[in-house]
mmCIF file of C-alpha atoms and ligand atoms in Angstrom:
data_model
loop_
_atom_site.group_PDB
_atom_site.id
_atom_site.type_symbol
_atom_site.label_atom_id
_atom_site.label_comp_id
_atom_site.label_asym_id
_atom_site.label_seq_id
_atom_site.Cartn_x
_atom_site.Cartn_y
_atom_site.Cartn_z
ATOM 1 C CA UNK G 1273 44.552 18.199 4.163
ATOM 2 C CA UNK G 1274 44.852 17.149 0.655
ATOM 3 C CA UNK G 1275 42.919 19.863 -1.640
ATOM 4 C CA UNK G 1276 41.822 16.868 -3.734
ATOM 5 C CA UNK G 1277 39.971 15.200 -0.940
ATOM 6 C CA UNK G 1278 38.317 18.572 -0.108
ATOM 7 C CA UNK G 1279 37.007 19.129 -3.606
ATOM 8 C CA UNK G 1280 35.917 15.512 -3.899
ATOM 9 C CA UNK G 1281 33.771 15.998 -0.840
ATOM 10 C CA UNK G 1282 32.386 19.290 -1.924
ATOM 11 C CA UNK G 1283 31.481 17.642 -5.324
ATOM 12 C CA UNK G 1284 30.031 14.791 -3.688
ATOM 13 C CA UNK G 1285 27.979 16.980 -1.244
ATOM 14 C CA UNK G 1286 26.621 18.966 -4.321
ATOM 15 C CA UNK G 1287 25.341 15.700 -5.679
ATOM 16 C CA UNK G 1288 23.665 14.727 -2.620
ATOM 17 C CA UNK G 1289 22.110 18.223 -2.387
ATOM 18 C CA UNK G 1290 20.423 18.075 -5.997
ATOM 19 C CA UNK G 1291 19.367 14.362 -5.523
ATOM 20 C CA UNK G 1292 17.465 15.531 -2.475
ATOM 21 C CA UNK G 1293 16.280 18.685 -4.067
ATOM 22 C CA UNK G 1294 14.978 16.241 -6.785
ATOM 23 C CA UNK G 1295 13.233 14.117 -4.093
ATOM 24 C CA UNK G 1296 11.828 16.964 -2.264
ATOM 25 C CA UNK G 1297 10.313 18.309 -5.402
ATOM 26 C CA UNK G 1298 8.663 15.306 -6.778
ATOM 27 C CA UNK G 1299 7.328 13.802 -3.401
ATOM 28 C CA UNK G 1300 3.828 12.568 -2.785
ATOM 29 C CA UNK G 1301 1.883 13.697 -5.751
ATOM 30 C CA UNK G 1302 1.010 9.983 -5.413
ATOM 31 C CA UNK G 1303 -2.366 9.075 -6.844
ATOM 32 C CA UNK G 1304 -5.011 7.144 -4.459
ATOM 33 C CA UNK G 1305 -4.716 3.347 -4.627
ATOM 34 C CA UNK G 1306 -7.213 1.815 -7.016
ATOM 35 C CA UNK G 1307 -9.555 -0.699 -5.449
ATOM 36 C CA UNK G 1308 -8.795 -4.391 -6.402
ATOM 37 C CA UNK G 1309 -10.595 -7.270 -6.486
ATOM 38 C CA UNK G 1310 -7.802 -9.293 -4.946
ATOM 39 C CA UNK G 1311 -5.344 -8.264 -2.179
ATOM 40 C CA UNK G 1312 -1.800 -9.931 -2.713
ATOM 41 C CA UNK G 1313 0.060 -10.226 0.759
ATOM 42 C CA UNK G 1314 3.673 -10.827 -0.162
ATOM 43 C CA UNK G 1315 5.336 -12.956 2.731
ATOM 44 C CA UNK G 1316 9.270 -12.448 3.182
ATOM 45 C CA UNK G 1317 11.117 -14.516 5.701
ATOM 46 C CA UNK G 1318 14.416 -12.407 5.981
ATOM 47 C CA UNK G 1319 17.411 -13.474 8.085
ATOM 48 C CA UNK G 1320 18.308 -15.017 11.333
ATOM 49 C CA UNK G 1321 15.269 -15.490 13.435
ATOM 50 C CA UNK G 1322 13.061 -14.068 10.520
ATOM 51 C CA UNK G 1323 12.141 -17.313 8.696
ATOM 52 C CA UNK G 1324 11.386 -18.918 12.050
ATOM 53 C CA UNK G 1325 8.818 -16.208 13.296
ATOM 54 C CA UNK G 1326 7.604 -15.640 9.861
ATOM 55 C CA UNK G 1327 6.461 -19.153 9.559
ATOM 56 C CA UNK G 1328 4.156 -19.032 12.361
ATOM 57 C CA UNK G 1329 2.685 -15.740 11.108
ATOM 58 C CA UNK G 1330 2.089 -17.606 7.735
ATOM 59 C CA UNK G 1331 0.439 -20.498 9.629
ATOM 60 C CA UNK G 1332 -1.895 -18.180 11.337
ATOM 61 C CA UNK G 1333 -2.805 -16.179 8.248
ATOM 62 C CA UNK G 1334 -3.477 -19.405 6.220
ATOM 63 C CA UNK G 1335 -6.063 -20.597 9.021
ATOM 64 C CA UNK G 1336 -7.714 -17.119 9.246
ATOM 65 C CA UNK G 1337 -7.868 -16.390 5.733
ATOM 66 C CA UNK G 1338 -8.940 -19.696 4.354
ATOM 67 C CA UNK G 1339 -12.209 -18.596 3.060
ATOM 68 C CA UNK G 1340 -10.753 -15.470 1.444
ATOM 69 C CA UNK G 1341 -8.043 -17.372 -0.309
ATOM 70 C CA UNK G 1342 -10.337 -20.095 -1.381
ATOM 71 C CA UNK G 1343 -12.595 -17.387 -3.034
ATOM 72 C CA UNK G 1344 -9.642 -15.777 -4.523
ATOM 73 C CA UNK G 1345 -10.085 -12.384 -2.625
ATOM 74 C CA UNK G 1346 -6.586 -12.869 -0.897
ATOM 75 C CA UNK G 1347 -3.308 -14.298 -2.076
ATOM 76 C CA UNK G 1348 -0.562 -15.198 0.119
ATOM 77 C CA UNK G 1349 2.969 -15.110 -1.931
ATOM 78 C CA UNK G 1350 5.918 -16.253 -0.748
ATOM 79 C CA UNK G 1351 8.986 -13.860 -1.790
ATOM 80 C CA UNK G 1352 12.347 -15.549 -1.479
ATOM 81 C CA UNK G 1353 15.568 -13.831 -1.890
ATOM 82 C CA UNK G 1354 15.909 -11.064 0.785
ATOM 83 C CA UNK G 1355 18.506 -13.018 2.446
ATOM 84 C CA UNK G 1356 21.929 -11.522 3.526
ATOM 85 C CA UNK G 1357 23.675 -14.292 1.700
ATOM 86 C CA UNK G 1358 21.805 -13.246 -1.656
ATOM 87 C CA UNK G 1359 22.241 -9.693 -0.867
ATOM 88 C CA UNK G 1360 25.847 -9.664 -0.352
ATOM 89 C CA UNK G 1361 26.298 -12.117 -3.275
ATOM 90 C CA UNK G 1362 24.720 -9.508 -5.779
ATOM 91 C CA UNK G 1363 25.856 -6.413 -3.727
ATOM 92 C CA UNK G 1364 22.550 -4.650 -3.366
ATOM 93 C CA UNK G 1365 20.313 -4.196 -0.235
ATOM 94 C CA UNK G 1366 17.295 -5.599 -2.205
ATOM 95 C CA UNK G 1367 18.151 -7.446 -5.471
ATOM 96 C CA UNK G 1368 16.403 -6.270 -8.259
ATOM 97 C CA UNK G 1369 14.197 -9.383 -9.006
ATOM 98 C CA UNK G 1370 13.001 -9.414 -5.184
ATOM 99 C CA UNK G 1371 12.112 -5.718 -5.636
ATOM 100 C CA UNK G 1372 9.828 -6.420 -8.480
ATOM 101 C CA UNK G 1373 8.305 -9.325 -6.801
ATOM 102 C CA UNK G 1374 7.497 -7.095 -3.896
ATOM 103 C CA UNK G 1375 6.097 -4.313 -5.971
ATOM 104 C CA UNK G 1376 3.979 -6.776 -7.404
ATOM 105 C CA UNK G 1377 2.060 -7.203 -4.096
ATOM 106 C CA UNK G 1378 -0.016 -4.823 -2.290
ATOM 107 C CA UNK G 1379 1.048 -5.337 1.456
ATOM 108 C CA UNK G 1380 4.030 -7.174 2.676
ATOM 109 C CA UNK G 1381 4.543 -9.185 5.876
ATOM 110 C CA UNK G 1382 8.291 -9.157 6.500
ATOM 111 C CA UNK G 1383 10.659 -10.928 8.609
ATOM 112 C CA UNK G 1384 13.873 -8.834 9.974
ATOM 113 C CA UNK G 1385 16.793 -8.544 7.717
ATOM 114 C CA UNK G 1386 20.418 -8.270 8.577
ATOM 115 C CA UNK G 1387 22.401 -5.211 7.954
ATOM 116 C CA UNK G 1388 25.991 -5.608 7.572
ATOM 117 C CA UNK G 1389 27.952 -2.997 9.742
ATOM 118 C CA UNK G 1390 30.471 -0.973 8.090
ATOM 119 C CA UNK G 1391 30.791 -1.012 4.159
ATOM 120 C CA UNK G 1392 28.324 1.029 2.057
ATOM 121 C CA UNK G 1393 25.474 -1.619 1.932
ATOM 122 C CA UNK G 1394 22.237 0.235 2.956
ATOM 123 C CA UNK G 1395 19.757 -1.624 5.212
ATOM 124 C CA UNK G 1396 17.020 -3.506 3.049
ATOM 125 C CA UNK G 1397 14.528 -1.801 5.165
ATOM 126 C CA UNK G 1398 15.688 1.787 4.303
ATOM 127 C CA UNK G 1399 15.673 0.780 0.554
ATOM 128 C CA UNK G 1400 12.217 -0.844 0.904
ATOM 129 C CA UNK G 1401 10.863 2.373 2.628
ATOM 130 C CA UNK G 1402 12.235 4.546 0.144
ATOM 131 C CA UNK G 1403 11.492 2.503 -2.993
ATOM 132 C CA UNK G 1404 7.690 1.823 -1.610
ATOM 133 C CA UNK G 1405 7.819 5.318 -0.423
ATOM 134 C CA UNK G 1406 6.584 4.073 3.000
ATOM 135 C CA UNK G 1407 6.888 7.432 4.900
ATOM 136 C CA UNK G 1408 4.998 6.705 8.117
ATOM 137 C CA UNK G 1409 6.279 3.928 10.595
ATOM 138 C CA UNK G 1410 3.363 3.659 12.947
ATOM 139 C CA UNK G 1411 3.906 1.392 16.276
ATOM 140 C CA UNK G 1412 1.276 0.941 18.827
ATOM 141 C CA UNK G 1413 2.332 0.150 22.567
ATOM 142 C CA UNK G 1414 -0.232 -1.195 25.058
ATOM 143 C CA UNK G 1415 0.061 -1.762 28.729
ATOM 144 C CA UNK G 1416 -3.535 -2.067 29.705
ATOM 145 C CA UNK G 1417 -2.629 -2.399 33.366
ATOM 146 C CA UNK G 1418 -1.207 1.026 33.710
ATOM 147 C CA UNK G 1419 -3.638 2.613 31.453
ATOM 148 C CA UNK G 1420 -0.662 3.184 28.437
ATOM 149 C CA UNK G 1421 -1.905 3.189 25.020
ATOM 150 C CA UNK G 1422 0.387 5.071 22.764
ATOM 151 C CA UNK G 1423 0.846 5.600 19.163
ATOM 152 C CA UNK G 1424 4.118 6.422 17.643
ATOM 153 C CA UNK G 1425 4.167 7.928 14.093
ATOM 154 C CA UNK G 1426 7.812 7.751 13.019
ATOM 155 C CA UNK G 1427 9.232 9.478 10.096
ATOM 156 C CA UNK G 1428 10.483 6.757 8.147
ATOM 157 C CA UNK G 1429 12.345 7.998 4.923
ATOM 158 C CA UNK G 1430 14.213 11.204 5.909
ATOM 159 C CA UNK G 1431 16.468 12.357 8.745
ATOM 160 C CA UNK G 1432 19.937 10.701 9.239
ATOM 161 C CA UNK G 1433 18.712 7.723 7.109
ATOM 162 C CA UNK G 1434 18.090 9.304 3.706
ATOM 163 C CA UNK G 1435 21.796 9.524 3.255
ATOM 164 C CA UNK G 1436 23.119 7.305 6.095
ATOM 165 C CA UNK G 1437 25.442 5.420 3.572
ATOM 166 C CA UNK G 1438 26.462 8.521 1.852
ATOM 167 C CA UNK G 1439 28.515 10.276 4.346
ATOM 168 C CA UNK G 1440 32.011 11.941 3.758
ATOM 169 C CA UNK G 1441 35.341 10.858 5.026
ATOM 170 C CA UNK G 1442 38.443 12.941 5.107
ATOM 171 C CA UNK G 1443 40.954 9.995 6.023
ATOM 172 C CA UNK G 1444 42.841 10.510 9.234
ATOM 173 C CA UNK G 1445 41.010 13.758 9.934
ATOM 174 C CA UNK G 1446 37.276 13.591 10.159
ATOM 175 C CA UNK G 1447 33.825 12.201 8.834
ATOM 176 C CA UNK G 1448 30.392 13.922 8.393
ATOM 177 C CA UNK G 1449 27.158 12.133 7.921
ATOM 178 C CA UNK G 1450 23.912 14.310 6.579
ATOM 179 C CA UNK G 1451 20.533 14.623 8.005
ATOM 180 C CA UNK G 1452 17.711 15.657 5.679
ATOM 181 C CA UNK G 1453 14.314 17.006 6.565
ATOM 182 C CA UNK G 1454 11.795 18.276 3.609
ATOM 183 C CA UNK G 1455 8.542 20.325 3.809
ATOM 184 C CA UNK G 1456 6.583 17.640 2.215
ATOM 185 C CA UNK G 1457 7.961 14.681 3.958
ATOM 186 C CA UNK G 1458 7.383 16.498 7.571
ATOM 187 C CA UNK G 1459 3.876 17.568 6.219
ATOM 188 C CA UNK G 1460 2.717 14.019 5.620
ATOM 189 C CA UNK G 1461 3.760 12.520 8.601
ATOM 190 C CA UNK G 1462 2.285 15.220 10.854
ATOM 191 C CA UNK G 1463 -0.859 14.938 8.797
ATOM 192 C CA UNK G 1464 -1.183 11.175 9.406
ATOM 193 C CA UNK G 1465 -0.598 11.658 13.201
ATOM 194 C CA UNK G 1466 -2.988 14.458 13.559
ATOM 195 C CA UNK G 1467 -5.645 12.352 11.297
ATOM 196 C CA UNK G 1468 -5.201 9.306 13.498
ATOM 197 C CA UNK G 1469 -5.648 11.217 16.704
ATOM 198 C CA UNK G 1470 -8.754 12.777 15.237
ATOM 199 C CA UNK G 1471 -10.345 9.446 13.953
ATOM 200 C CA UNK G 1472 -9.585 7.885 17.246
ATOM 201 C CA UNK G 1473 -10.816 10.546 19.689
ATOM 202 C CA UNK G 1474 -7.394 11.291 20.711
ATOM 203 C CA UNK G 1475 -6.622 14.534 22.888
ATOM 204 C CA UNK G 1476 -2.922 14.823 22.873
ATOM 205 C CA UNK G 1477 -0.012 14.957 20.119
ATOM 206 C CA UNK G 1478 3.478 14.706 21.460
ATOM 207 C CA UNK G 1479 5.913 16.474 18.967
ATOM 208 C CA UNK G 1480 9.244 15.014 19.675
ATOM 209 C CA UNK G 1481 12.439 16.973 18.631
ATOM 210 C CA UNK G 1482 15.832 18.202 19.295
ATOM 211 C CA UNK G 1483 15.189 21.594 17.842
ATOM 212 C CA UNK G 1484 17.099 23.491 20.297
ATOM 213 C CA UNK G 1485 20.421 21.808 18.862
ATOM 214 C CA UNK G 1486 19.309 20.603 15.251
ATOM 215 C CA UNK G 1487 18.026 23.993 14.702
ATOM 216 C CA UNK G 1488 17.583 23.569 10.927
ATOM 217 C CA UNK G 1489 16.076 20.108 10.325
ATOM 218 C CA UNK G 1490 14.346 19.724 13.604
ATOM 219 C CA UNK G 1491 13.317 23.341 13.911
ATOM 220 C CA UNK G 1492 11.469 22.947 10.608
ATOM 221 C CA UNK G 1493 10.039 19.641 11.786
ATOM 222 C CA UNK G 1494 8.485 21.236 14.705
ATOM 223 C CA UNK G 1495 7.269 24.337 12.911
ATOM 224 C CA UNK G 1496 5.352 22.046 10.386
ATOM 225 C CA UNK G 1497 3.830 20.094 13.040
ATOM 226 C CA UNK G 1498 2.620 23.077 14.975
ATOM 227 C CA UNK G 1499 1.202 24.609 11.580
ATOM 228 C CA UNK G 1500 -0.762 21.074 11.034
ATOM 229 C CA UNK G 1501 -1.718 21.102 14.650
ATOM 230 C CA UNK G 1502 -3.317 24.448 14.164
ATOM 231 C CA UNK G 1503 -5.943 22.406 11.692
ATOM 232 C CA UNK G 1504 -6.883 20.307 14.826
ATOM 233 C CA UNK G 1505 -8.113 22.682 17.459
ATOM 234 C CA UNK G 1506 -9.701 19.919 19.346
ATOM 235 C CA UNK G 1507 -6.191 18.337 19.825
ATOM 236 C CA UNK G 1508 -3.527 19.634 22.244
ATOM 237 C CA UNK G 1509 -0.239 19.556 20.740
ATOM 238 C CA UNK G 1510 3.045 19.906 22.996
ATOM 239 C CA UNK G 1511 6.759 20.034 21.775
ATOM 240 C CA UNK G 1512 9.104 17.855 23.929
ATOM 241 C CA UNK G 1513 12.749 17.582 23.459
ATOM 242 C CA UNK G 1514 13.840 13.770 22.802
ATOM 243 C CA UNK G 1515 15.845 13.483 25.802
ATOM 244 C CA UNK G 1516 13.372 14.629 28.368
ATOM 245 C CA UNK G 1517 10.597 12.462 26.459
ATOM 246 C CA UNK G 1518 13.100 9.228 26.911
ATOM 247 C CA UNK G 1519 12.872 10.072 30.459
ATOM 248 C CA UNK G 1520 9.094 10.562 30.773
ATOM 249 C CA UNK G 1521 8.354 7.405 29.384
ATOM 250 C CA UNK G 1522 10.039 5.644 32.400
ATOM 251 C CA UNK G 1523 8.135 7.894 34.634
ATOM 252 C CA UNK G 1524 5.225 6.223 35.933
ATOM 253 C CA UNK G 1525 3.799 9.182 37.254
ATOM 254 C CA UNK G 1526 2.879 10.839 34.127
ATOM 255 C CA UNK G 1527 3.572 8.277 30.954
ATOM 256 C CA UNK G 1528 -0.046 7.247 30.627
ATOM 257 C CA UNK G 1529 -0.894 10.862 29.866
ATOM 258 C CA UNK G 1530 0.703 10.388 26.513
ATOM 259 C CA UNK G 1531 -1.273 9.370 23.672
ATOM 260 C CA UNK G 1532 0.081 9.942 20.145
ATOM 261 C CA UNK G 1533 3.634 10.815 19.394
ATOM 262 C CA UNK G 1534 5.331 12.293 16.050
ATOM 263 C CA UNK G 1535 8.845 12.360 15.490
ATOM 264 C CA UNK G 1536 11.707 12.346 13.217
ATOM 265 C CA UNK G 1537 13.348 9.045 11.866
ATOM 266 C CA UNK G 1538 16.164 8.844 14.319
ATOM 267 C CA UNK G 1539 14.312 9.390 17.684
ATOM 268 C CA UNK G 1540 11.500 7.226 16.441
ATOM 269 C CA UNK G 1541 13.788 4.378 15.912
ATOM 270 C CA UNK G 1542 15.054 4.778 19.304
ATOM 271 C CA UNK G 1543 12.180 5.506 21.760
ATOM 272 C CA UNK G 1544 10.024 2.948 19.992
ATOM 273 C CA UNK G 1545 12.232 0.089 21.145
ATOM 274 C CA UNK G 1546 11.972 1.765 24.725
ATOM 275 C CA UNK G 1547 8.550 1.803 24.642
ATOM 276 C CA UNK G 1548 8.354 -1.701 23.362
ATOM 277 C CA UNK G 1549 10.674 -3.053 26.165
ATOM 278 C CA UNK G 1550 8.233 -1.441 28.815
ATOM 279 C CA UNK G 1551 5.602 -3.547 27.055
ATOM 280 C CA UNK G 1552 7.067 -6.788 27.459
ATOM 281 C CA UNK G 1553 10.106 -6.445 25.108
ATOM 282 C CA UNK G 1554 10.918 -6.025 21.631
ATOM 283 C CA UNK G 1555 9.684 -9.724 20.844
ATOM 284 C CA UNK G 1556 6.059 -8.370 21.760
ATOM 285 C CA UNK G 1557 5.932 -5.413 19.304
ATOM 286 C CA UNK G 1558 4.831 -5.149 15.696
ATOM 287 C CA UNK G 1559 4.762 -2.053 13.314
ATOM 288 C CA UNK G 1560 3.412 -0.734 10.041
ATOM 289 C CA UNK G 1561 5.451 0.963 7.369
ATOM 290 C CA UNK G 1562 2.790 2.579 5.348
ATOM 291 C CA UNK G 1563 2.692 4.996 2.137
ATOM 292 C CA UNK G 1564 0.183 5.988 -0.132
ATOM 293 C CA UNK G 1565 0.328 2.894 -2.332
ATOM 294 C CA UNK G 1566 2.185 0.296 -0.366
ATOM 295 C CA UNK G 1567 2.354 -1.127 3.233
ATOM 296 C CA UNK G 1568 4.899 -3.251 5.118
ATOM 297 C CA UNK G 1569 4.259 -4.966 8.376
ATOM 298 C CA UNK G 1570 6.978 -6.544 10.434
ATOM 299 C CA UNK G 1571 8.224 -7.271 13.979
ATOM 300 C CA UNK G 1572 10.127 -3.998 15.545
ATOM 301 C CA UNK G 1573 13.383 -6.099 16.196
ATOM 302 C CA UNK G 1574 16.073 -7.263 14.050
ATOM 303 C CA UNK G 1575 17.258 -10.616 13.018
ATOM 304 C CA UNK G 1576 18.923 -11.464 16.419
ATOM 305 C CA UNK G 1577 22.116 -13.118 15.086
ATOM 306 C CA UNK G 1578 23.122 -13.628 18.981
ATOM 307 C CA UNK G 1579 20.093 -15.803 19.582
ATOM 308 C CA UNK G 1580 20.850 -17.784 16.527
ATOM 309 C CA UNK G 1581 24.592 -17.866 17.243
ATOM 310 C CA UNK G 1582 23.535 -19.389 20.887
ATOM 311 C CA UNK G 1583 21.170 -21.851 19.363
ATOM 312 C CA UNK G 1584 18.183 -20.160 20.592
ATOM 313 C CA UNK G 1585 16.528 -19.504 17.273
ATOM 314 C CA UNK G 1586 13.656 -21.904 17.811
ATOM 315 C CA UNK G 1587 12.797 -19.955 21.469
ATOM 316 C CA UNK G 1588 12.314 -16.601 19.463
ATOM 317 C CA UNK G 1589 8.946 -15.000 20.304
ATOM 318 C CA UNK G 1590 6.756 -14.777 17.287
ATOM 319 C CA UNK G 1591 4.207 -12.425 19.033
ATOM 320 C CA UNK G 1592 6.004 -9.380 17.265
ATOM 321 C CA UNK G 1593 5.422 -10.329 13.746
ATOM 322 C CA UNK G 1594 1.803 -11.610 14.722
ATOM 323 C CA UNK G 1595 1.058 -8.135 16.325
ATOM 324 C CA UNK G 1596 2.332 -6.603 12.870
ATOM 325 C CA UNK G 1597 0.033 -9.327 11.219
ATOM 326 C CA UNK G 1598 -2.977 -7.780 13.165
ATOM 327 C CA UNK G 1599 -2.067 -4.260 11.781
ATOM 328 C CA UNK G 1600 -1.982 -5.904 8.159
ATOM 329 C CA UNK G 1601 -5.438 -7.045 8.625
ATOM 330 C CA UNK G 1602 -6.741 -3.843 9.824
ATOM 331 C CA UNK G 1603 -5.016 -2.115 7.066
ATOM 332 C CA UNK G 1604 -6.687 -4.390 4.390
ATOM 333 C CA UNK G 1605 -10.068 -3.851 5.796
ATOM 334 C CA UNK G 1606 -10.413 -6.826 7.808
ATOM 335 C CA UNK G 1607 -11.040 -5.544 11.258
ATOM 336 C CA UNK G 1608 -12.799 -8.540 12.794
ATOM 337 C CA UNK G 1609 -10.074 -11.046 11.474
ATOM 338 C CA UNK G 1610 -7.534 -8.657 12.989
ATOM 339 C CA UNK G 1611 -9.580 -8.522 16.374
ATOM 340 C CA UNK G 1612 -9.707 -12.506 16.116
ATOM 341 C CA UNK G 1613 -6.029 -12.805 15.723
ATOM 342 C CA UNK G 1614 -5.320 -10.294 18.516
ATOM 343 C CA UNK G 1615 -7.437 -12.504 21.039
ATOM 344 C CA UNK G 1616 -5.697 -15.604 19.929
ATOM 345 C CA UNK G 1617 -2.259 -14.147 20.426
ATOM 346 C CA UNK G 1618 -3.464 -13.114 24.161
ATOM 347 C CA UNK G 1619 -4.557 -16.751 24.600
ATOM 348 C CA UNK G 1620 -1.362 -18.246 23.194
ATOM 349 C CA UNK G 1621 0.927 -16.061 25.068
ATOM 350 C CA UNK G 1622 -0.682 -17.438 28.169
ATOM 351 C CA UNK G 1623 -0.827 -21.009 27.139
ATOM 352 C CA UNK G 1624 2.674 -21.170 25.586
ATOM 353 C CA UNK G 1625 4.748 -18.372 27.251
ATOM 354 C CA UNK G 1626 7.961 -17.611 24.993
ATOM 355 C CA UNK G 1627 10.746 -16.078 26.982
ATOM 356 C CA UNK G 1628 13.439 -16.081 24.261
ATOM 357 C CA UNK G 1629 15.381 -18.729 26.233
ATOM 358 C CA UNK G 1630 15.335 -22.371 26.968
ATOM 359 C CA UNK G 1631 13.214 -21.660 30.023
ATOM 360 C CA UNK G 1632 10.029 -20.741 27.753
ATOM 361 C CA UNK G 1633 8.123 -22.307 24.950
ATOM 362 C CA UNK G 1634 9.307 -22.526 21.577
ATOM 363 C CA UNK G 1635 8.153 -20.639 19.029
ATOM 364 C CA UNK G 1636 6.486 -23.466 17.351
ATOM 365 C CA UNK G 1637 4.654 -24.336 20.601
ATOM 366 C CA UNK G 1638 3.447 -20.738 20.409
ATOM 367 C CA UNK G 1639 2.105 -21.433 16.892
ATOM 368 C CA UNK G 1640 0.512 -24.451 17.989
ATOM 369 C CA UNK G 1641 -1.303 -22.760 20.926
ATOM 370 C CA UNK G 1642 -2.297 -19.728 18.483
ATOM 371 C CA UNK G 1643 -3.738 -22.271 15.842
ATOM 372 C CA UNK G 1644 -5.792 -23.888 18.688
ATOM 373 C CA UNK G 1645 -7.158 -20.638 19.808
ATOM 374 C CA UNK G 1646 -7.845 -19.456 16.276
ATOM 375 C CA UNK G 1647 -9.816 -22.797 15.941
ATOM 376 C CA UNK G 1648 -11.502 -23.074 19.208
HETATM 377 P P1 NAD M 2552 17.776 -7.530 17.500
HETATM 378 O O1 NAD M 2552 16.682 -6.740 17.283
HETATM 379 O O2 NAD M 2552 18.048 -8.350 16.357
HETATM 380 O O3 NAD M 2552 17.957 -8.478 18.590
HETATM 381 C C1 NAD M 2552 18.586 -7.913 19.913
HETATM 382 C C2 NAD M 2552 18.038 -8.982 21.057
HETATM 383 O O4 NAD M 2552 16.658 -8.668 21.420
HETATM 384 C C3 NAD M 2552 18.339 -10.329 20.731
HETATM 385 O O5 NAD M 2552 19.594 -10.794 21.089
HETATM 386 C C4 NAD M 2552 17.219 -10.955 21.674
HETATM 387 O O6 NAD M 2552 17.783 -11.146 23.114
HETATM 388 C C5 NAD M 2552 16.001 -10.071 21.799
HETATM 389 N N1 NAD M 2552 15.061 -10.461 20.658
HETATM 390 C C6 NAD M 2552 14.754 -9.833 19.494
HETATM 391 N N2 NAD M 2552 13.693 -10.427 18.884
HETATM 392 C C7 NAD M 2552 13.230 -11.252 19.850
HETATM 393 C C8 NAD M 2552 12.216 -12.279 19.591
HETATM 394 N N3 NAD M 2552 11.427 -12.359 18.512
HETATM 395 N N4 NAD M 2552 12.092 -13.122 20.779
HETATM 396 C C9 NAD M 2552 12.959 -13.077 21.719
HETATM 397 N N5 NAD M 2552 13.716 -12.270 21.865
HETATM 398 C C10 NAD M 2552 14.189 -11.338 20.766
HETATM 399 O O7 NAD M 2552 18.866 -6.389 17.644
HETATM 400 P P2 NAD M 2552 20.409 -6.300 16.877
HETATM 401 O O8 NAD M 2552 20.967 -7.596 17.489
HETATM 402 O O9 NAD M 2552 20.905 -5.284 17.084
HETATM 403 O O10 NAD M 2552 20.246 -6.460 15.249
HETATM 404 C C11 NAD M 2552 20.572 -7.517 14.575
HETATM 405 C C12 NAD M 2552 20.517 -7.490 13.249
HETATM 406 O O11 NAD M 2552 19.147 -6.873 12.682
HETATM 407 C C13 NAD M 2552 21.494 -6.185 12.664
HETATM 408 O O12 NAD M 2552 21.989 -6.293 11.453
HETATM 409 C C14 NAD M 2552 20.342 -4.972 12.470
HETATM 410 O O13 NAD M 2552 20.593 -4.094 11.565
HETATM 411 C C15 NAD M 2552 19.013 -5.807 11.908
HETATM 412 N N6 NAD M 2552 17.827 -5.142 12.158
HETATM 413 C C16 NAD M 2552 16.806 -5.569 11.420
HETATM 414 C C17 NAD M 2552 15.528 -4.736 11.668
HETATM 415 C C18 NAD M 2552 14.345 -4.984 10.484
HETATM 416 O O14 NAD M 2552 14.393 -5.798 9.752
HETATM 417 N N7 NAD M 2552 13.344 -4.345 10.528
HETATM 418 C C19 NAD M 2552 15.228 -4.036 12.695
HETATM 419 C C20 NAD M 2552 16.236 -3.950 13.505
HETATM 420 C C21 NAD M 2552 17.556 -4.370 13.334
#
């Protein structure tokens, strides 16, 4: 192998290491968010089915928050430009103007965004999570008829994602990517999971890793989670490897015994889709990305380009982004509105069931049923 390539790779690694040391050292001395007179909710449509489902969420929020909007307590602000066409044109995962518009909001309700495969363009989500320091990805999954009430705390800024587009390639020979786990990054996600468990009377937290193989990164994740767990003696904490946990979630004999999960980024990404599928499909699940200053709420699925290609975009299920809107309302301190929206979603899902195909209702029909339920 050409020595020049090796030297380049070593220099590249050195730069990455220094950037990650800097990130780890400056992480989260974040000030508590100030109390504000007005909450600005940014609405981002995204790509593919994004704008289709986001439109129904916007209708619902306008109906639900009519008084607050009139009184100037809440502003719904449309943010354009986070489209794949625009991002490719300027060569940035999140164009500068869009990022500053987003940073001028308090919370975001976001439609899914397409990530080009290959190339070096980062996913818009990875950029937003880093730029807004949204370190916790929080995803609820409920299957009441089975007694399942899970809450996942996925670390959102580290692991394989921190440097996912900055790997090394020695052409014709090998490629390497990097996984990064910091002490501060792990502490804050573990703290978020255990605090949630305590506040909600949960008695069990599952720490999910592959620390038998990824000995440094997952090993440290596990150790820190156990250290934090020791501060919560009323909560039992057990570690599971990701492979067996994936099996456990499809084992009806034991799965309802799990309550709260805390996981590194990649395992969380994978297993929450599995969990959402058990609930009724990715089209039914929302998630929150929260940090100390900002929070972003979205469907857990992507832009579904296959649905668009097959002309099925109008049949996309908006329940996912509406579930995210419920979480948003809880987050900004409107639990009764959240409850109302949640109940209306249940009614709309019965009145206008969406299957993602032509045999089901359309996204807009679901939206109509939802508005009817909200105004009943
Ligand atoms: P996807 O989640 O977009 O879609 C997979 C399949 O799930 C679809 O073909 C469809 O059958 C079903 N589906 C998804 N949403 C649905 C809905 N609301 N109603 C009914 N059915 C639905 O997965 P993908 O095709 O792997 O990813 C497409 C693009 O989205 C990629 O570019 C990916 O990077 C991106 N992505 C973005 C986000 C995000 O913005 N948060 C998340 C995941 C993937």
